[in-house]
Amino acid sequence: MDIRERIARRVAKELSDGDIVNLGIGMPTMVSDFIPEGVEVILQSENGFIGMGAAPKEGEEDPDIVNAGGMPITVKTGASFFDSAVSFGIIRGGHVDATILGALQVDEKGNLASWMIPGKMVPGMGGAMDLVVGAKRVIIAMEHTAKGKPKILKECSLPLTAVGEVDLIVTEMGVIEPTEKGLVLKEIAEDVTVEDIQAVTEANLMIDPNLKTMDI
Amino acid sequence: MDIRERIARRVAKELSDGDIVNLGIGMPTMVSDFIPEGVEVILQSENGFIGMGAAPKEGEEDPDIVNAGGMPITVKTGASFFDSAVSFGIIRGGHVDATILGALQVDEKGNLASWMIPGKMVPGMGGAMDLVVGAKRVIIAMEHTAKGKPKILKECSLPLTAVGEVDLIVTEMGVIEPTEKGLVLKEIAEDVTVEDIQAVTEANLMIDPNLKTMDI
Amino acid sequence: MSKIVELEKALEYVKDGMTVMIAGFMGVGTPETLVDGLIEKGVKDLFIICTDTARPEKGIGKLIVNDRVKKLIASHIGTNPVTGQKMNAGEIDVTLVPQGTLAERIRAGGAGLGGILTPTGIGTVVEEGKEKITVDGKQYLLELPLKADIALIRGSKVDKLGNVWYKGATRNFNPMMATAADIVIVEAEEIVEIGEIDPNDVVTSGIFVDYVVKGEE
Amino acid sequence: MSKIVELEKALEYVKDGMTVMIAGFMGVGTPETLVDGLIEKGVKDLFIICTDTARPEKGIGKLIVNDRVKKLIASHIGTNPVTGQKMNAGEIDVTLVPQGTLAERIRAGGAGLGGILTPTGIGTVVEEGKEKITVDGKQYLLELPLKADIALIRGSKVDKLGNVWYKGATRNFNPMMATAADIVIVEAEEIVEIGEIDPNDVVTSGIFVDYVVKGEE
C-alpha cells in the first residue's frame, strides 16, 4: 500500500459520525476517501462552505464552487455557503471537531511548523494558523521524514504555525500523541520496530504500555 | 402648527437626497412625513433592515416586519434584511449619514443624556449609544423644555448617552449647533425672541451673526 | 440524521441556574413555544441574555413575569415595566449593555475572539470597570465575549439538519446566539426538507444547531 | 437612482498609490473585469489587501505580474510564484496575515471596531510588534482594523441599487470588503431589476455600494 494511502486510512479512523472536519490541501484531502462505513463526517471548506462533497465529473465543474485549494468541488444536499468571517468564526470558535493538516516539523511540545522555510518558501499561512488554534483536535498527517531527515523534533527550528496545539501525529510508521510529558508512541506500523521509528525521530518517544499495531 | 410637527418639519430639511437615516422612536419617527419633495432618504431600522417604508394599512400587518419600536411597518422595493451584528456594524461603522433622536438633556459640550433617570426610569440604552457614536450626524429633535425646565444645560446632570457627539439641536424655538466654543443659535422661530429662548436655556447661547428665521 | 425532537425532549437540557440566550427583538424572532415550554417545565434562577424583555405577556417578558429570571443582560427593558420593578426590588440582577455591543459580544463568544474594541459607551457609565485601549489616538472599550449553556432561537424555515432561513426582522440576534452556546435549540415556524433552503440562502448553518422543535406558525 | 456605470467611469476613482481591497479566493469571487480594467488604465504603486494572489494569469495575480503592486497584505501567496520572486527582490512589501485574522480586521474596519482579540498567531512571528492582552487567563493578540480607499468586489446577482447576492464560494471576502472602503465598486456577473433579489437573501446591502459595473459572465 502506498505510504500516503496508509496515512490517510489511519487518519480516517480518528473521525466519528457527525464530526465537522476540515481537511488541509494535499494528503489530508485523501482522508475523505477512506472514512469507515457508518461514519458520516461533515466537511468544512474554509473558503466558505459546509457540506463539501466529491470532486465533480469532468465537464460538470461549477467555476463558483471550489475547495480551499481552488479546485472544482461539489456540495452535498443540506450544504450552506457563507463568507470568510463566518467561516473563520466557525473555525476559531471551536465549531470544527477536527482539522487534518500536513506539517514541515512537529516537536515534543506539540508545536507545529507548516507554513514557511525562511529564504526558501514563504507561501503564507493561509487559514492554517486559525485552524490549528481553533479546531477541537489537530491531527497531523505527514510522512515521517523529509528526504531521510526527521520531521518530529525536540524543538521546531522553522517558524511556528502554533504553539502546543497538535493532538495527534500520524505517519506511515506509527501514531504519536503529544502529551505533557512528551511524545507517546501509541501505534506502530506492522513492518516497523520501535528502534526503527526512534532512529528517524529526533524527539524521544515514550512507548505506550499498550502499544498497538497501527490500525489501517 | 403643532410643536412636534414644527420640529419634525425643520429636522426633515436637514436631510439630503440619498442619505441613510435612522429615526429614533417618538417624534423623530414623524420626520419621515415631512421629507421635502425631490429628496429621497433611505431609512435604516436598527432591528435589522434598510429600506423602511410607511406603516402598513390596517389588516395588512406582517408580524415579522416591525420597526425599532416593535410596531408593524413595511419595507420598500430594494430593501434588505440583516442580523443585529450587521445592523450595528452599519451604525458603528459610519455608514449612517444621520440619526435623529430625542433627548432628556443636551449640554454645551454636545453631550447627550437620553437613556435613564436614576431611581425613576431605567429603560436601558437600546441602540442609542451606538447610534450616537456611529452616525455621521446626530440631530436632536426635542421640545425646548420639560415641564418648563430647561433641557439645554451647561452640563448634563443625568447619565450620558455619549460625549460630544451632538451635531445639531432642533426645538420648537430654534436651531442650535454645538461648536468648540459652545452653543450657537443658528435659527429662531418666528414667534420667539432671542431673549425668550435664552430665558429657557441654561447654557449660554452665542448668536450666529447670520441668525435666520427658523425654516419650517 | 434528523435533529427534530419534541419540545419536552429539547428542553430536557435546560436546568435551573443555567445561562440561556434567547433571541428576538420586542418578541419578533423570539421562540415563543420554547419560552412557554420553559415556563411549563418550571426551570428557575435563569441567567438570561437577550436584547430586550419585550412586554409582560410577550416573548422573554413572560419569563420575567413568572419569576424565572435571577440575572439578566439586556440592552432595553423599558417596554416591560415588570422588569424594572423586579430590578428595583432586588429580585433580578440587571446589566444593561448597548445593543450593538451586545451583538458583538455574543458574536465574539461564538467566533473564538477574546473581545472587541468599541467606541460605544466611552465617557458613560458603560465604561465602568472596563479596560480602555487607545488605537490611532481614539479611545475604545474592551468588551468581552459572551457565551451560554443554551441558546433558544427561532427560524422561519428550518430543515432537518438545522439549517435556518429567517424572514424579515425576525433575524436580529438569532444568528449570533446560534454560535455562542453549548446547546442550540431552534424553534421552526416551518420545517422543510433538506435542500429546500438554497445553500446560498442558509443564514445559520445546521452545524450550529442541536435540536429542532416545531413551533406555532 | 441607478448605480450602474461604465467600467471606465467606475475606475476613475482609482489612483496611483491608493489602498485597494480586492475580494476573491484563488480568483473565485474576484472581479476579473475590474482587475483587467485597472491594468488597462495603467494605475500603479497600489497597496493591495486581499487573501491570496491567485495565479500569475488569474485574479489579483495579474496585478502582481504587471508590476502594479507596491505593497501587499495577504494570507497566502504560494500559488503565484511571481509574488514571492518580487517580494524577495524587494519590489513588493508583503505582510502575511492569517486568513481568519484578515477577515476580522476588514470586518472591524467596516464595523467601526477599534480592533479584535484573537488567539491566532500567539507564539508565532505573527505576534511581533502587537499588543498581547490576557482575558480569562488566555492570551490574545490585539489585531487592528483595516480600511481602504477602494474596494473591488464581485456579485453573482446585483440590482441597480447595488444589493448583492453571491453564488457558491464566490462570497468569501466580498461582504466584509464592501463595508470597509471609501468607494465600493461591484462587478456584476448578472444585473437584475430592483426587487428581484428577495430582501431576505440580499447579502451585501446596496448602501455599501457606490458603483455597479457589468462584468463577464
PDB file of N, CA and C in Angstrom, chain B residues 30-105:
ATOM      1  N   MET B  30     -41.752  60.968  13.171  1.00  0.00           N
ATOM      2  CA  MET B  30     -42.604  61.883  12.397  1.00  0.00           C
ATOM      3  C   MET B  30     -41.847  62.555  11.251  1.00  0.00           C
ATOM      4  N   VAL B  31     -40.513  62.652  11.395  1.00  0.00           N
ATOM      5  CA  VAL B  31     -39.713  63.372  10.402  1.00  0.00           C
ATOM      6  C   VAL B  31     -39.957  62.828   9.001  1.00  0.00           C
ATOM      7  N   SER B  32     -40.161  61.512   8.898  1.00  0.00           N
ATOM      8  CA  SER B  32     -40.287  60.907   7.566  1.00  0.00           C
ATOM      9  C   SER B  32     -41.527  61.420   6.834  1.00  0.00           C
ATOM     10  N   ASP B  33     -42.480  61.982   7.573  1.00  0.00           N
ATOM     11  CA  ASP B  33     -43.681  62.523   6.918  1.00  0.00           C
ATOM     12  C   ASP B  33     -43.419  63.870   6.240  1.00  0.00           C
ATOM     13  N   PHE B  34     -42.290  64.498   6.540  1.00  0.00           N
ATOM     14  CA  PHE B  34     -42.072  65.867   6.063  1.00  0.00           C
ATOM     15  C   PHE B  34     -40.824  66.037   5.190  1.00  0.00           C
ATOM     16  N   ILE B  35     -40.303  64.917   4.699  1.00  0.00           N
ATOM     17  CA  ILE B  35     -39.122  64.996   3.836  1.00  0.00           C
ATOM     18  C   ILE B  35     -39.492  65.817   2.594  1.00  0.00           C
ATOM     19  N   PRO B  36     -38.687  66.832   2.260  1.00  0.00           N
ATOM     20  CA  PRO B  36     -39.019  67.698   1.127  1.00  0.00           C
ATOM     21  C   PRO B  36     -39.120  66.919  -0.190  1.00  0.00           C
ATOM     22  N   GLU B  37     -39.898  67.453  -1.110  1.00  0.00           N
ATOM     23  CA  GLU B  37     -40.030  66.814  -2.412  1.00  0.00           C
ATOM     24  C   GLU B  37     -38.668  66.771  -3.107  1.00  0.00           C
ATOM     25  N   GLY B  38     -38.409  65.722  -3.846  1.00  0.00           N
ATOM     26  CA  GLY B  38     -37.143  65.627  -4.558  1.00  0.00           C
ATOM     27  C   GLY B  38     -36.033  65.030  -3.700  1.00  0.00           C
ATOM     28  N   VAL B  39     -36.313  64.896  -2.423  1.00  0.00           N
ATOM     29  CA  VAL B  39     -35.318  64.273  -1.530  1.00  0.00           C
ATOM     30  C   VAL B  39     -35.817  62.881  -1.172  1.00  0.00           C
ATOM     31  N   GLU B  40     -34.984  61.890  -1.436  1.00  0.00           N
ATOM     32  CA  GLU B  40     -35.357  60.550  -1.023  1.00  0.00           C
ATOM     33  C   GLU B  40     -34.311  60.036  -0.050  1.00  0.00           C
ATOM     34  N   VAL B  41     -34.739  59.707   1.141  1.00  0.00           N
ATOM     35  CA  VAL B  41     -33.778  59.170   2.106  1.00  0.00           C
ATOM     36  C   VAL B  41     -34.051  57.680   2.276  1.00  0.00           C
ATOM     37  N   ILE B  42     -33.021  56.990   2.708  1.00  0.00           N
ATOM     38  CA  ILE B  42     -33.128  55.550   2.919  1.00  0.00           C
ATOM     39  C   ILE B  42     -33.147  55.338   4.423  1.00  0.00           C
ATOM     40  N   LEU B  43     -34.208  54.739   4.903  1.00  0.00           N
ATOM     41  CA  LEU B  43     -34.338  54.595   6.355  1.00  0.00           C
ATOM     42  C   LEU B  43     -33.785  53.252   6.828  1.00  0.00           C
ATOM     43  N   GLN B  44     -32.911  53.327   7.839  1.00  0.00           N
ATOM     44  CA  GLN B  44     -32.388  52.132   8.460  1.00  0.00           C
ATOM     45  C   GLN B  44     -33.143  51.884   9.751  1.00  0.00           C
ATOM     46  N   SER B  45     -33.476  50.629   9.997  1.00  0.00           N
ATOM     47  CA  SER B  45     -34.136  50.275  11.251  1.00  0.00           C
ATOM     48  C   SER B  45     -33.174  49.361  11.995  1.00  0.00           C
ATOM     49  N   GLU B  46     -32.753  49.755  13.193  1.00  0.00           N
ATOM     50  CA  GLU B  46     -31.618  49.052  13.809  1.00  0.00           C
ATOM     51  C   GLU B  46     -31.937  47.609  14.201  1.00  0.00           C
ATOM     52  N   ASN B  47     -33.225  47.251  14.224  1.00  0.00           N
ATOM     53  CA  ASN B  47     -33.529  45.845  14.493  1.00  0.00           C
ATOM     54  C   ASN B  47     -33.285  44.954  13.285  1.00  0.00           C
ATOM     55  N   GLY B  48     -32.865  45.552  12.160  1.00  0.00           N
ATOM     56  CA  GLY B  48     -32.366  44.677  11.113  1.00  0.00           C
ATOM     57  C   GLY B  48     -32.770  44.875   9.677  1.00  0.00           C
ATOM     58  N   PHE B  49     -32.975  46.110   9.241  1.00  0.00           N
ATOM     59  CA  PHE B  49     -33.175  46.284   7.794  1.00  0.00           C
ATOM     60  C   PHE B  49     -32.916  47.708   7.329  1.00  0.00           C
ATOM     61  N   ILE B  50     -32.742  47.785   6.020  1.00  0.00           N
ATOM     62  CA  ILE B  50     -32.557  49.029   5.275  1.00  0.00           C
ATOM     63  C   ILE B  50     -33.731  49.119   4.315  1.00  0.00           C
ATOM     64  N   GLY B  51     -34.274  50.317   4.155  1.00  0.00           N
ATOM     65  CA  GLY B  51     -35.356  50.484   3.185  1.00  0.00           C
ATOM     66  C   GLY B  51     -36.725  50.439   3.830  1.00  0.00           C
ATOM     67  N   MET B  52     -36.824  51.018   5.031  1.00  0.00           N
ATOM     68  CA  MET B  52     -38.101  51.031   5.722  1.00  0.00           C
ATOM     69  C   MET B  52     -39.080  51.915   4.980  1.00  0.00           C
ATOM     70  N   GLY B  53     -40.329  51.429   4.880  1.00  0.00           N
ATOM     71  CA  GLY B  53     -41.379  52.197   4.221  1.00  0.00           C
ATOM     72  C   GLY B  53     -42.365  52.753   5.231  1.00  0.00           C
ATOM     73  N   ALA B  54     -43.594  52.951   4.775  1.00  0.00           N
ATOM     74  CA  ALA B  54     -44.639  53.524   5.624  1.00  0.00           C
ATOM     75  C   ALA B  54     -45.249  52.444   6.517  1.00  0.00           C
ATOM     76  N   ALA B  55     -46.079  52.869   7.441  1.00  0.00           N
ATOM     77  CA  ALA B  55     -46.833  51.910   8.257  1.00  0.00           C
ATOM     78  C   ALA B  55     -47.807  51.171   7.329  1.00  0.00           C
ATOM     79  N   PRO B  56     -48.075  49.911   7.610  1.00  0.00           N
ATOM     80  CA  PRO B  56     -48.992  49.146   6.738  1.00  0.00           C
ATOM     81  C   PRO B  56     -50.438  49.578   6.978  1.00  0.00           C
ATOM     82  N   LYS B  57     -51.271  49.308   5.988  1.00  0.00           N
ATOM     83  CA  LYS B  57     -52.713  49.518   6.188  1.00  0.00           C
ATOM     84  C   LYS B  57     -53.213  48.530   7.229  1.00  0.00           C
ATOM     85  N   GLU B  58     -54.273  48.911   7.890  1.00  0.00           N
ATOM     86  CA  GLU B  58     -54.843  48.011   8.891  1.00  0.00           C
ATOM     87  C   GLU B  58     -55.226  46.704   8.222  1.00  0.00           C
ATOM     88  N   GLY B  59     -54.875  45.622   8.861  1.00  0.00           N
ATOM     89  CA  GLY B  59     -55.192  44.302   8.308  1.00  0.00           C
ATOM     90  C   GLY B  59     -54.096  43.759   7.422  1.00  0.00           C
ATOM     91  N   GLU B  60     -53.120  44.624   7.057  1.00  0.00           N
ATOM     92  CA  GLU B  60     -52.036  44.158   6.178  1.00  0.00           C
ATOM     93  C   GLU B  60     -50.712  44.065   6.919  1.00  0.00           C
ATOM     94  N   GLU B  61     -50.747  44.065   8.242  1.00  0.00           N
ATOM     95  CA  GLU B  61     -49.527  43.982   9.033  1.00  0.00           C
ATOM     96  C   GLU B  61     -48.873  42.611   8.862  1.00  0.00           C
ATOM     97  N   ASP B  62     -47.570  42.606   8.752  1.00  0.00           N
ATOM     98  CA  ASP B  62     -46.799  41.359   8.733  1.00  0.00           C
ATOM     99  C   ASP B  62     -46.093  41.261  10.093  1.00  0.00           C
ATOM    100  N   PRO B  63     -46.445  40.255  10.898  1.00  0.00           N
ATOM    101  CA  PRO B  63     -45.868  40.193  12.255  1.00  0.00           C
ATOM    102  C   PRO B  63     -44.342  40.065  12.251  1.00  0.00           C
ATOM    103  N   ASP B  64     -43.759  39.679  11.124  1.00  0.00           N
ATOM    104  CA  ASP B  64     -42.306  39.518  11.046  1.00  0.00           C
ATOM    105  C   ASP B  64     -41.586  40.817  10.675  1.00  0.00           C
ATOM    106  N   ILE B  65     -42.344  41.847  10.340  1.00  0.00           N
ATOM    107  CA  ILE B  65     -41.712  43.102   9.914  1.00  0.00           C
ATOM    108  C   ILE B  65     -42.195  44.236  10.811  1.00  0.00           C
ATOM    109  N   VAL B  66     -41.317  44.603  11.755  1.00  0.00           N
ATOM    110  CA  VAL B  66     -41.639  45.687  12.693  1.00  0.00           C
ATOM    111  C   VAL B  66     -40.468  46.655  12.731  1.00  0.00           C
ATOM    112  N   ASN B  67     -40.755  47.891  13.168  1.00  0.00           N
ATOM    113  CA  ASN B  67     -39.674  48.871  13.300  1.00  0.00           C
ATOM    114  C   ASN B  67     -39.006  48.736  14.676  1.00  0.00           C
ATOM    115  N   ALA B  68     -38.078  49.646  14.951  1.00  0.00           N
ATOM    116  CA  ALA B  68     -37.299  49.529  16.187  1.00  0.00           C
ATOM    117  C   ALA B  68     -38.147  49.807  17.426  1.00  0.00           C
ATOM    118  N   GLY B  69     -39.395  50.259  17.220  1.00  0.00           N
ATOM    119  CA  GLY B  69     -40.306  50.392  18.347  1.00  0.00           C
ATOM    120  C   GLY B  69     -41.195  49.175  18.504  1.00  0.00           C
ATOM    121  N   GLY B  70     -40.979  48.186  17.624  1.00  0.00           N
ATOM    122  CA  GLY B  70     -41.775  46.975  17.694  1.00  0.00           C
ATOM    123  C   GLY B  70     -43.122  47.105  16.995  1.00  0.00           C
ATOM    124  N   MET B  71     -43.346  48.221  16.263  1.00  0.00           N
ATOM    125  CA  MET B  71     -44.618  48.443  15.582  1.00  0.00           C
ATOM    126  C   MET B  71     -44.555  47.935  14.145  1.00  0.00           C
ATOM    127  N   PRO B  72     -45.672  47.390  13.641  1.00  0.00           N
ATOM    128  CA  PRO B  72     -45.697  46.888  12.260  1.00  0.00           C
ATOM    129  C   PRO B  72     -45.287  47.976  11.271  1.00  0.00           C
ATOM    130  N   ILE B  73     -44.533  47.585  10.274  1.00  0.00           N
ATOM    131  CA  ILE B  73     -44.025  48.552   9.300  1.00  0.00           C
ATOM    132  C   ILE B  73     -43.921  47.823   7.958  1.00  0.00           C
ATOM    133  N   THR B  74     -43.611  48.562   6.910  1.00  0.00           N
ATOM    134  CA  THR B  74     -43.399  47.918   5.611  1.00  0.00           C
ATOM    135  C   THR B  74     -41.969  48.212   5.153  1.00  0.00           C
ATOM    136  N   VAL B  75     -41.542  47.482   4.127  1.00  0.00           N
ATOM    137  CA  VAL B  75     -40.257  47.810   3.504  1.00  0.00           C
ATOM    138  C   VAL B  75     -40.506  48.155   2.041  1.00  0.00           C
ATOM    139  N   LYS B  76     -39.615  48.979   1.498  1.00  0.00           N
ATOM    140  CA  LYS B  76     -39.713  49.373   0.091  1.00  0.00           C
ATOM    141  C   LYS B  76     -39.038  48.340  -0.804  1.00  0.00           C
ATOM    142  N   THR B  77     -39.348  48.375  -2.069  1.00  0.00           N
ATOM    143  CA  THR B  77     -38.647  47.528  -3.031  1.00  0.00           C
ATOM    144  C   THR B  77     -37.161  47.884  -2.981  1.00  0.00           C
ATOM    145  N   GLY B  78     -36.317  46.869  -2.951  1.00  0.00           N
ATOM    146  CA  GLY B  78     -34.885  47.134  -2.855  1.00  0.00           C
ATOM    147  C   GLY B  78     -34.380  47.105  -1.423  1.00  0.00           C
ATOM    148  N   ALA B  79     -35.263  46.816  -0.487  1.00  0.00           N
ATOM    149  CA  ALA B  79     -34.865  46.708   0.920  1.00  0.00           C
ATOM    150  C   ALA B  79     -33.971  45.488   1.130  1.00  0.00           C
ATOM    151  N   SER B  80     -33.326  45.429   2.283  1.00  0.00           N
ATOM    152  CA  SER B  80     -32.621  44.203   2.654  1.00  0.00           C
ATOM    153  C   SER B  80     -32.641  44.032   4.168  1.00  0.00           C
ATOM    154  N   PHE B  81     -32.737  42.772   4.577  1.00  0.00           N
ATOM    155  CA  PHE B  81     -32.761  42.410   5.993  1.00  0.00           C
ATOM    156  C   PHE B  81     -31.405  41.859   6.411  1.00  0.00           C
ATOM    157  N   PHE B  82     -31.063  42.052   7.683  1.00  0.00           N
ATOM    158  CA  PHE B  82     -29.791  41.514   8.185  1.00  0.00           C
ATOM    159  C   PHE B  82     -29.895  41.318   9.684  1.00  0.00           C
ATOM    160  N   ASP B  83     -28.852  40.730  10.273  1.00  0.00           N
ATOM    161  CA  ASP B  83     -28.875  40.464  11.706  1.00  0.00           C
ATOM    162  C   ASP B  83     -28.393  41.701  12.481  1.00  0.00           C
ATOM    163  N   SER B  84     -28.467  41.631  13.797  1.00  0.00           N
ATOM    164  CA  SER B  84     -28.144  42.789  14.635  1.00  0.00           C
ATOM    165  C   SER B  84     -26.654  43.132  14.625  1.00  0.00           C
ATOM    166  N   ALA B  85     -25.793  42.154  14.390  1.00  0.00           N
ATOM    167  CA  ALA B  85     -24.358  42.462  14.320  1.00  0.00           C
ATOM    168  C   ALA B  85     -24.074  43.278  13.058  1.00  0.00           C
ATOM    169  N   VAL B  86     -24.682  42.878  11.952  1.00  0.00           N
ATOM    170  CA  VAL B  86     -24.527  43.652  10.710  1.00  0.00           C
ATOM    171  C   VAL B  86     -25.165  45.028  10.879  1.00  0.00           C
ATOM    172  N   SER B  87     -26.337  45.062  11.494  1.00  0.00           N
ATOM    173  CA  SER B  87     -27.061  46.324  11.648  1.00  0.00           C
ATOM    174  C   SER B  87     -26.232  47.342  12.430  1.00  0.00           C
ATOM    175  N   PHE B  88     -25.632  46.895  13.513  1.00  0.00           N
ATOM    176  CA  PHE B  88     -24.825  47.819  14.307  1.00  0.00           C
ATOM    177  C   PHE B  88     -23.434  47.996  13.718  1.00  0.00           C
ATOM    178  N   GLY B  89     -23.014  47.104  12.852  1.00  0.00           N
ATOM    179  CA  GLY B  89     -21.815  47.353  12.056  1.00  0.00           C
ATOM    180  C   GLY B  89     -22.054  48.539  11.132  1.00  0.00           C
ATOM    181  N   ILE B  90     -23.240  48.571  10.533  1.00  0.00           N
ATOM    182  CA  ILE B  90     -23.621  49.697   9.678  1.00  0.00           C
ATOM    183  C   ILE B  90     -23.619  50.990  10.490  1.00  0.00           C
ATOM    184  N   ILE B  91     -24.167  50.917  11.682  1.00  0.00           N
ATOM    185  CA  ILE B  91     -24.299  52.108  12.537  1.00  0.00           C
ATOM    186  C   ILE B  91     -22.934  52.556  13.069  1.00  0.00           C
ATOM    187  N   ARG B  92     -22.227  51.642  13.704  1.00  0.00           N
ATOM    188  CA  ARG B  92     -20.944  51.981  14.339  1.00  0.00           C
ATOM    189  C   ARG B  92     -19.883  52.307  13.300  1.00  0.00           C
ATOM    190  N   GLY B  93     -20.023  51.672  12.127  1.00  0.00           N
ATOM    191  CA  GLY B  93     -19.023  51.834  11.073  1.00  0.00           C
ATOM    192  C   GLY B  93     -19.150  53.130  10.290  1.00  0.00           C
ATOM    193  N   GLY B  94     -20.100  53.975  10.664  1.00  0.00           N
ATOM    194  CA  GLY B  94     -20.191  55.278   9.998  1.00  0.00           C
ATOM    195  C   GLY B  94     -20.946  55.243   8.680  1.00  0.00           C
ATOM    196  N   HIS B  95     -21.761  54.219   8.480  1.00  0.00           N
ATOM    197  CA  HIS B  95     -22.492  54.112   7.210  1.00  0.00           C
ATOM    198  C   HIS B  95     -23.869  54.775   7.273  1.00  0.00           C
ATOM    199  N   VAL B  96     -24.233  55.279   8.456  1.00  0.00           N
ATOM    200  CA  VAL B  96     -25.493  56.014   8.597  1.00  0.00           C
ATOM    201  C   VAL B  96     -25.159  57.507   8.542  1.00  0.00           C
ATOM    202  N   ASP B  97     -25.820  58.224   7.618  1.00  0.00           N
ATOM    203  CA  ASP B  97     -25.497  59.648   7.449  1.00  0.00           C
ATOM    204  C   ASP B  97     -26.030  60.491   8.592  1.00  0.00           C
ATOM    205  N   ALA B  98     -27.210  60.147   9.074  1.00  0.00           N
ATOM    206  CA  ALA B  98     -27.776  60.945  10.169  1.00  0.00           C
ATOM    207  C   ALA B  98     -28.675  60.096  11.042  1.00  0.00           C
ATOM    208  N   THR B  99     -28.597  60.355  12.348  1.00  0.00           N
ATOM    209  CA  THR B  99     -29.575  59.764  13.251  1.00  0.00           C
ATOM    210  C   THR B  99     -30.313  60.907  13.925  1.00  0.00           C
ATOM    211  N   ILE B 100     -31.595  60.728  14.074  1.00  0.00           N
ATOM    212  CA  ILE B 100     -32.427  61.757  14.693  1.00  0.00           C
ATOM    213  C   ILE B 100     -33.031  61.162  15.958  1.00  0.00           C
ATOM    214  N   LEU B 101     -32.720  61.787  17.077  1.00  0.00           N
ATOM    215  CA  LEU B 101     -33.087  61.216  18.366  1.00  0.00           C
ATOM    216  C   LEU B 101     -33.677  62.267  19.285  1.00  0.00           C
ATOM    217  N   GLY B 102     -34.498  61.825  20.192  1.00  0.00           N
ATOM    218  CA  GLY B 102     -34.950  62.695  21.272  1.00  0.00           C
ATOM    219  C   GLY B 102     -33.881  62.790  22.354  1.00  0.00           C
ATOM    220  N   ALA B 103     -34.131  63.603  23.372  1.00  0.00           N
ATOM    221  CA  ALA B 103     -33.146  63.751  24.445  1.00  0.00           C
ATOM    222  C   ALA B 103     -33.835  64.148  25.732  1.00  0.00           C
ATOM    223  N   LEU B 104     -33.217  63.775  26.829  1.00  0.00           N
ATOM    224  CA  LEU B 104     -33.618  64.304  28.131  1.00  0.00           C
ATOM    225  C   LEU B 104     -32.872  65.614  28.387  1.00  0.00           C
ATOM    226  N   GLN B 105     -31.585  65.594  28.079  1.00  0.00           N
ATOM    227  CA  GLN B 105     -30.728  66.772  28.261  1.00  0.00           C
ATOM    228  C   GLN B 105     -29.649  66.787  27.172  1.00  0.00           C
TER     229      GLN B 105
END
